[in-house]
PDB file of C-alpha atoms in Angstrom:
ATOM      1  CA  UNK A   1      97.173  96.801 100.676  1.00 51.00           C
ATOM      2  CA  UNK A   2      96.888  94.357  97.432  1.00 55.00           C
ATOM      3  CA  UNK A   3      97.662  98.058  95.446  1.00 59.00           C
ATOM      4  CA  UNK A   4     101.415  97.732  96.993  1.00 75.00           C
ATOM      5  CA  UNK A   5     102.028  94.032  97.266  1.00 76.00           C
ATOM      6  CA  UNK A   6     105.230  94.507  94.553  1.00 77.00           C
ATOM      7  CA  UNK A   7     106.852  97.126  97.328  1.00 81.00           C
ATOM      8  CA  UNK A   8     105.433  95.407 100.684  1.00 86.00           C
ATOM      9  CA  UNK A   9     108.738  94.421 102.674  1.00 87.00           C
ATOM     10  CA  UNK A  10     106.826  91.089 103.644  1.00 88.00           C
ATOM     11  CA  UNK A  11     106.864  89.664 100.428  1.00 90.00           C
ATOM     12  CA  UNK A  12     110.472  89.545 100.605  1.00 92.00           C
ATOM     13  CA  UNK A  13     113.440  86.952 102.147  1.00 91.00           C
ATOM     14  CA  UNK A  14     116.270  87.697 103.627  1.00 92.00           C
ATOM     15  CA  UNK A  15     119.426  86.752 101.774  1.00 93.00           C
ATOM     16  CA  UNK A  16     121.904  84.188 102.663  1.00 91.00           C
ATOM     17  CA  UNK A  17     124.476  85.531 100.307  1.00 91.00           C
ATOM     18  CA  UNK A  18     126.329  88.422 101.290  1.00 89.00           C
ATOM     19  CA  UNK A  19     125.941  91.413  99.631  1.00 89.00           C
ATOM     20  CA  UNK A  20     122.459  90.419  97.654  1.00 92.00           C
ATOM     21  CA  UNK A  21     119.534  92.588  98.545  1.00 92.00           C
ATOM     22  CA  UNK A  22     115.947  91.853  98.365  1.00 93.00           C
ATOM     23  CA  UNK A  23     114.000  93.992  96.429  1.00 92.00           C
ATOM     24  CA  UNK A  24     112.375  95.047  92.900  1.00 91.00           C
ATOM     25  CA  UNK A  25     113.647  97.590  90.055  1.00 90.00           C
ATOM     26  CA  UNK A  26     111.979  98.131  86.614  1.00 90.00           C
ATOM     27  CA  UNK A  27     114.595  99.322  83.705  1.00 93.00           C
ATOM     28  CA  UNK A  28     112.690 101.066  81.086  1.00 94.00           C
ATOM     29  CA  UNK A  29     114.450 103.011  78.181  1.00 94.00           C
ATOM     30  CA  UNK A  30     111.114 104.323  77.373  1.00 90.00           C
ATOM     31  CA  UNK A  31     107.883 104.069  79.372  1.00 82.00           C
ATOM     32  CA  UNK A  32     105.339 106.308  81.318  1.00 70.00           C
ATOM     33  CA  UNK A  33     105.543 106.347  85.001  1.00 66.00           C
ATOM     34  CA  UNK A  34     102.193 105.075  87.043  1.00 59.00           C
ATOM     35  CA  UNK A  35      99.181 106.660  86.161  1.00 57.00           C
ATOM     36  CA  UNK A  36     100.629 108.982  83.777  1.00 59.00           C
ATOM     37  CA  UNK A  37      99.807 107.040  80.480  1.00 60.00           C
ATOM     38  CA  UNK A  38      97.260 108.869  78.952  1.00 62.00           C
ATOM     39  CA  UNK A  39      98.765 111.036  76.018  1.00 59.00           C
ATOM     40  CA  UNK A  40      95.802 113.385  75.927  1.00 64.00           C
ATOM     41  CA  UNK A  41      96.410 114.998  79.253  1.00 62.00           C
ATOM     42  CA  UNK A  42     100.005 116.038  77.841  1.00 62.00           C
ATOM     43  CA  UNK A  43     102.556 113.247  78.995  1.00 66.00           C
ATOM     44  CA  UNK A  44     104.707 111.841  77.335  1.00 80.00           C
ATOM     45  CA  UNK A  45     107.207 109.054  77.819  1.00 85.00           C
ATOM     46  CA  UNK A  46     110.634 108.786  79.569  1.00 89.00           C
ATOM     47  CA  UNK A  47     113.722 107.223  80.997  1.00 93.00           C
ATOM     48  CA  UNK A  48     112.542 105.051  83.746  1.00 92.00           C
ATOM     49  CA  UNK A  49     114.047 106.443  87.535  1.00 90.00           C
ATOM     50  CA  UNK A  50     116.786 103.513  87.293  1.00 90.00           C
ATOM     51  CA  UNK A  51     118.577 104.440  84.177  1.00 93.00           C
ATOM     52  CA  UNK A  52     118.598 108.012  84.414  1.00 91.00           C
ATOM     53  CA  UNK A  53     121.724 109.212  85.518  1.00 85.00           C
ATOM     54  CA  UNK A  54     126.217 107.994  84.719  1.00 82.00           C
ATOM     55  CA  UNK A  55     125.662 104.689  85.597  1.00 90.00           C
ATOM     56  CA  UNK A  56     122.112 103.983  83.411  1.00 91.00           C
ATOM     57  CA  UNK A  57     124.111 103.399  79.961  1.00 93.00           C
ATOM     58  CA  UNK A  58     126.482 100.924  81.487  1.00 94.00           C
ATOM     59  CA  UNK A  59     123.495  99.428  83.123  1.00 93.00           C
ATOM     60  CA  UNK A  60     122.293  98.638  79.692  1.00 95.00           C
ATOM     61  CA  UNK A  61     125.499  97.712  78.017  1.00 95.00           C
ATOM     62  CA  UNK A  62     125.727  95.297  81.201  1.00 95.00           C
ATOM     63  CA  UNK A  63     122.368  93.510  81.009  1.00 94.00           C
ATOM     64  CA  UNK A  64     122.551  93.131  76.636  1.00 96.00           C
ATOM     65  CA  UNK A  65     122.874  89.148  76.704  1.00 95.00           C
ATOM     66  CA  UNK A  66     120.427  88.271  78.731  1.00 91.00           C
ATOM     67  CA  UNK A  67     118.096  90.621  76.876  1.00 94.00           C
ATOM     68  CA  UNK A  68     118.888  89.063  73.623  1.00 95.00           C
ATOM     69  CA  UNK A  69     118.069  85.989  74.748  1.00 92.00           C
ATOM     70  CA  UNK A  70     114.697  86.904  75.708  1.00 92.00           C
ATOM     71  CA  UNK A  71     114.623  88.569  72.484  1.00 95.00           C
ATOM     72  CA  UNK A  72     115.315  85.195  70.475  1.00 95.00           C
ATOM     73  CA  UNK A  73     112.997  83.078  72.728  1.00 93.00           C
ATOM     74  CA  UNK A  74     109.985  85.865  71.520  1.00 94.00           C
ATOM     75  CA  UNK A  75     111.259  86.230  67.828  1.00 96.00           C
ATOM     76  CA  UNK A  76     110.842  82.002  67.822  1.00 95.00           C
ATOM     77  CA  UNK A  77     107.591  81.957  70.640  1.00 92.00           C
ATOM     78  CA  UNK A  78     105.114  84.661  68.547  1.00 92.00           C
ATOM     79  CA  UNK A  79     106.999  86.020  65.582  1.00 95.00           C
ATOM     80  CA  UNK A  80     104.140  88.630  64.855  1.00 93.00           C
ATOM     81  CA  UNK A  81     104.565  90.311  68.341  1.00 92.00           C
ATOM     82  CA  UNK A  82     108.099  90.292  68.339  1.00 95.00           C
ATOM     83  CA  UNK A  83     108.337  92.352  64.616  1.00 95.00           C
ATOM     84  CA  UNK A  84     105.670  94.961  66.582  1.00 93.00           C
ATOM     85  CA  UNK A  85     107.851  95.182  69.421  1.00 94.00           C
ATOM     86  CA  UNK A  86     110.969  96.255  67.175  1.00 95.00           C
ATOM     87  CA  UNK A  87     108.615  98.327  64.835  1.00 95.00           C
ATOM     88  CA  UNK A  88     107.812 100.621  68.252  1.00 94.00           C
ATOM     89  CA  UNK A  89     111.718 100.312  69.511  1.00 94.00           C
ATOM     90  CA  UNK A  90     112.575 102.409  65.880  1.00 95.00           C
ATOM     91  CA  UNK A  91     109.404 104.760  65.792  1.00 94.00           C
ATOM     92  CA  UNK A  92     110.496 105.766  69.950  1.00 94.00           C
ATOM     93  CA  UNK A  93     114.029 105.834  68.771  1.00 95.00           C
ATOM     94  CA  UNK A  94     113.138 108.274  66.068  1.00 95.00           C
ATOM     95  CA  UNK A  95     110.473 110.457  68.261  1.00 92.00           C
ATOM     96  CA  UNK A  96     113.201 110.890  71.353  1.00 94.00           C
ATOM     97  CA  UNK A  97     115.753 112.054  68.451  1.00 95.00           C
ATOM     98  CA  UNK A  98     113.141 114.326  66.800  1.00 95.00           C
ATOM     99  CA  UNK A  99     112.359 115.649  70.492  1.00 92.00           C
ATOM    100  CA  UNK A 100     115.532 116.043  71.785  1.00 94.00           C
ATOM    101  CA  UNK A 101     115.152 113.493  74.402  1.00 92.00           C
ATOM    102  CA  UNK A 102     118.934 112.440  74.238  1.00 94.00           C
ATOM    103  CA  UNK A 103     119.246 110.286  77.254  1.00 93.00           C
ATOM    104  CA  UNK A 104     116.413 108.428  75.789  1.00 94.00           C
ATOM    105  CA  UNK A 105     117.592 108.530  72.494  1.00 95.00           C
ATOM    106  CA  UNK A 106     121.121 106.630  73.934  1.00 94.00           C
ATOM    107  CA  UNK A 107     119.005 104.351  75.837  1.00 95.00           C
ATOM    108  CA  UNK A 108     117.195 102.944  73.243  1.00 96.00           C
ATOM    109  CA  UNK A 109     120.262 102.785  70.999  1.00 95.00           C
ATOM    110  CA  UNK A 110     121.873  99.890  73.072  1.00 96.00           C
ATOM    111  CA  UNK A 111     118.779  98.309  74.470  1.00 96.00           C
ATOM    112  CA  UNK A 112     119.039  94.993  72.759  1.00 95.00           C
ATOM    113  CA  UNK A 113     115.505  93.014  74.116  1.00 95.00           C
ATOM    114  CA  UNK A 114     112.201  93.222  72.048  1.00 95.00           C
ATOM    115  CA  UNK A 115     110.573  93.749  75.110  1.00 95.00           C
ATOM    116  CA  UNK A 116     109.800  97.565  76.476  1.00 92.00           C
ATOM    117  CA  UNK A 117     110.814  96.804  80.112  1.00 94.00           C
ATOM    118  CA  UNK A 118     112.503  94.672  82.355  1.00 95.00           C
ATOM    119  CA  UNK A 119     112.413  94.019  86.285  1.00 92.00           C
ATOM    120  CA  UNK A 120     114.735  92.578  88.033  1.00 93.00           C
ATOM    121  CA  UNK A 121     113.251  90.969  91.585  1.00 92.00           C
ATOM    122  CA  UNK A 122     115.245  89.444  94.314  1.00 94.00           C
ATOM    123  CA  UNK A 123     113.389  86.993  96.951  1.00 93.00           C
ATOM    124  CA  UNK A 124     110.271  87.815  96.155  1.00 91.00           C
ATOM    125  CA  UNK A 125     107.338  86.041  97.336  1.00 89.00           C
ATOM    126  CA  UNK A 126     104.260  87.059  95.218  1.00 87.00           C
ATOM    127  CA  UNK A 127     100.534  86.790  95.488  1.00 86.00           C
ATOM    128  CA  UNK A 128      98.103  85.960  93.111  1.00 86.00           C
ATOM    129  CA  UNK A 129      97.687  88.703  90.632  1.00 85.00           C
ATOM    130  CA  UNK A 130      97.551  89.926  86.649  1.00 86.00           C
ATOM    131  CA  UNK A 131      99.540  92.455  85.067  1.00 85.00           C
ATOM    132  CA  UNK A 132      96.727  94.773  83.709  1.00 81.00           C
ATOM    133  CA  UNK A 133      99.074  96.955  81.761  1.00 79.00           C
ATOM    134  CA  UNK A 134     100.682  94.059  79.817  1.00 81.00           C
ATOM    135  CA  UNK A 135      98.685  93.499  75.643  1.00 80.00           C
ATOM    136  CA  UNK A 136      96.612  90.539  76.178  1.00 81.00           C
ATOM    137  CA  UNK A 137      98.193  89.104  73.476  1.00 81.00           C
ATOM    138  CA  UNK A 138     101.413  89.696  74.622  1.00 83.00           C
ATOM    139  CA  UNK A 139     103.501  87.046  76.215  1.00 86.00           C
ATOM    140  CA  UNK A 140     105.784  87.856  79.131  1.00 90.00           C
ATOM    141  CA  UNK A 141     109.321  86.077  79.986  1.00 91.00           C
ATOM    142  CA  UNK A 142     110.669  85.017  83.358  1.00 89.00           C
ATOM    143  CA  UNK A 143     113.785  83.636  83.646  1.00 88.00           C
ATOM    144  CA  UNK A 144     115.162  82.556  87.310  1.00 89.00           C
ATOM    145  CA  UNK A 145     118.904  81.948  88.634  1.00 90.00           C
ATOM    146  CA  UNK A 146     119.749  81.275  92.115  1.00 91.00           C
ATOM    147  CA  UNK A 147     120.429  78.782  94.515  1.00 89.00           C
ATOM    148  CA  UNK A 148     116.717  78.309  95.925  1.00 90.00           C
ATOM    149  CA  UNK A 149     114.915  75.051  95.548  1.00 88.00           C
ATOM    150  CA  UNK A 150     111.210  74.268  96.380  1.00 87.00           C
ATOM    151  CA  UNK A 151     109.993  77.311  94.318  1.00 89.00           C
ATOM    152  CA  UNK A 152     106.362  76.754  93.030  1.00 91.00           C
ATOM    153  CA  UNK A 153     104.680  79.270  90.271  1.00 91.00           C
ATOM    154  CA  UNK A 154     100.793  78.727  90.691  1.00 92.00           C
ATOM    155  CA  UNK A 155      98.604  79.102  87.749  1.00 91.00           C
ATOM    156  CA  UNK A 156      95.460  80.580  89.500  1.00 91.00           C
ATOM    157  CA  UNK A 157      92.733  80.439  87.256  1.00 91.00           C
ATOM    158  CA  UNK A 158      94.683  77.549  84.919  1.00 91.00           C
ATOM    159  CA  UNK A 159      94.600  75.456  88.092  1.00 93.00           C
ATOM    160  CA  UNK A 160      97.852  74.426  87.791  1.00 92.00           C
ATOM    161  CA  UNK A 161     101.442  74.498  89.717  1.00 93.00           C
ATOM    162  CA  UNK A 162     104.878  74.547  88.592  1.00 89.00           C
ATOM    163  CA  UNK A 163     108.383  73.924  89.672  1.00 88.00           C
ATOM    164  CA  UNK A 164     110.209  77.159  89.438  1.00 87.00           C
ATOM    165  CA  UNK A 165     113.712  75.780  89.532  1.00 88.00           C
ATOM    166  CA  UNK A 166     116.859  77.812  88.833  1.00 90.00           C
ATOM    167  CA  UNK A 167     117.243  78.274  85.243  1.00 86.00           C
ATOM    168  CA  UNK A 168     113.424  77.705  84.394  1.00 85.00           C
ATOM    169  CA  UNK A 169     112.519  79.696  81.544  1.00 84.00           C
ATOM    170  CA  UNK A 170     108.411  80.429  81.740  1.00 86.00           C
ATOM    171  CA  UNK A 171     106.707  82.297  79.373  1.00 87.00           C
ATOM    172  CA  UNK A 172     103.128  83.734  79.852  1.00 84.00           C
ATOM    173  CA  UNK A 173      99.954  86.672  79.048  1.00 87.00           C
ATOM    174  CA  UNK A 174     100.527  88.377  82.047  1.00 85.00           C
ATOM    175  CA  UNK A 175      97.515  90.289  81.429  1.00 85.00           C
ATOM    176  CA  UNK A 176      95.111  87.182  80.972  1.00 88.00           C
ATOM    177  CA  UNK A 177      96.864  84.495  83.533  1.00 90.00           C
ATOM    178  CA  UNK A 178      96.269  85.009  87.214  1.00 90.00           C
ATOM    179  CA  UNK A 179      99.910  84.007  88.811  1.00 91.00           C
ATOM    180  CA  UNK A 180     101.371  83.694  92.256  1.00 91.00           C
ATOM    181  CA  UNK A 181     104.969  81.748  93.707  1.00 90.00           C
ATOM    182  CA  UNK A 182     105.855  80.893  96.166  1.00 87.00           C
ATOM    183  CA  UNK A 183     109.551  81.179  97.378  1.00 82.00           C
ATOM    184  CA  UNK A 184     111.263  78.063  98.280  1.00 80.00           C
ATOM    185  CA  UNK A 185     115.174  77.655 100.410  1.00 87.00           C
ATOM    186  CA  UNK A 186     117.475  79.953  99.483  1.00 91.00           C
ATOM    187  CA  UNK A 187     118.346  82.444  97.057  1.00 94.00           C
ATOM    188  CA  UNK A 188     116.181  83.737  93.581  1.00 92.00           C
ATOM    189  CA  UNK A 189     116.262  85.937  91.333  1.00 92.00           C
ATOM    190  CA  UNK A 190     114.327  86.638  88.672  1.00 91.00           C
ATOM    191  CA  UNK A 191     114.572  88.598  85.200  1.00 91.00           C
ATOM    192  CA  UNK A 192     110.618  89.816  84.236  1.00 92.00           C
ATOM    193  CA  UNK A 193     110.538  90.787  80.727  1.00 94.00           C
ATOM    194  CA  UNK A 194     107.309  92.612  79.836  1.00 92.00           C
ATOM    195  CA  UNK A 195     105.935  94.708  76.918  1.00 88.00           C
ATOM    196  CA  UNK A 196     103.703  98.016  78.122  1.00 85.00           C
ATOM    197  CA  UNK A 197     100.467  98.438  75.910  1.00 82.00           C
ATOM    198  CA  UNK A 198     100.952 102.743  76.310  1.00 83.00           C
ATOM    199  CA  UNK A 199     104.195 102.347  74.767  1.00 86.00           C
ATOM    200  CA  UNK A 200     102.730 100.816  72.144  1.00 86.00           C
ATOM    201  CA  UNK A 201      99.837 102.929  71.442  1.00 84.00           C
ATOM    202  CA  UNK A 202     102.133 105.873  71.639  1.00 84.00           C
ATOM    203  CA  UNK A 203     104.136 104.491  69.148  1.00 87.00           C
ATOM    204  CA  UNK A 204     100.967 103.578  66.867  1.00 87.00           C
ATOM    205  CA  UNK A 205     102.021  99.953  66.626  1.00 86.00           C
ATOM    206  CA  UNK A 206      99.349  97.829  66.143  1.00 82.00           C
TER     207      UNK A 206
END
């Protein structure tokens, strides 16, 4: 079904390297899970599934450089976005300690990227598609490491195709660009940085 393309095992490559598994996870310190964004039927933001838990903290003590680069590349890329992103990183930071929400409340404290959420995909082949939930005018950061060549990103209803080589940095409106790639040889894996507009409107950042 298109609705489960991100999940559909057919999307994904085997791996040549031991010990690396295909697959998807989102890291969220603060989010709301699918389908529950809307505030007025009473629900409210959380941990995502990955970081809850021992291990979540050191996930996100783990994955801080990376997420500060993504962090500088928005803070130079759309200055005005990236001061709205850390305007809603202190207003959650102060509603999970008013709340109680601890767990969040630790989350947040170390989570060093602008950006509300991160996934982290291994050899994943993806269809054409938008990310709905993404602010228009929000841009969204790929970064990809492997050892895969002949990767293509297509650019749907730009008309245009990419190279998608290893350490390609590609920056986008994942809400207004219609995107697809297409995995070449070998290994990839890719960090997706992305902003959520419900966090944002929780937060009352404009």
């Amino acid at each position: 079904k298109t609705t489960k393309w991100r999940t559909n095992t057919s999307y994904f490559h085997p791996s040549k390297e031991p010990g690396l598994i295909p697959g998807c996870i989102n890291l969220s310190p603060c989010w709301f899970q699918q389908g529950h964004e809307n505030p007025l039927d009473g629900f409210i933001p959380e941990v995502s599934a990955a970081l809850k838990g021992d291990s979540g903290l050191s996930s996100i003590i783990d994955m801080q450089r990376p997420a500060l680069l993504s962090s500088a590349a928005l803070r130079v890329m759309h200055p005005q976005l990236y001061r709205a992103s850390m305007s809603t990183h202190v207003a959650l930071g102060q509603w999970a300690a008013a709340h109680g929400e601890d767990q969040m409340y630790r989350c947040l404290q170390h989570w060093a990227s602008a950006y509300s959420g991160a996934s982290i995909v291994c050899n994943r082949q993806s269809p054409g598609h938008r990310d709905p939930k993404c602010p228009p005018e929000g841009f969204d950061i790929l970064t990809c490491i492997g050892s895969y060549k002949h990767a293509v990103m297509n650019l749907t209803n730009l008309g245009i195709d990419l190279l998608y080589n290893p350490g390609v940095m590609v920056s986008y409106s994942g809400w207004l660009v219609r995107h697809g790639v297409r995995v070449g040889d070998g290994d990839r894996i890719v960090w997706a940085w992305f902003m959520r507009d419900s966090v944002h409107n929780y937060a009352g950042t404009p």
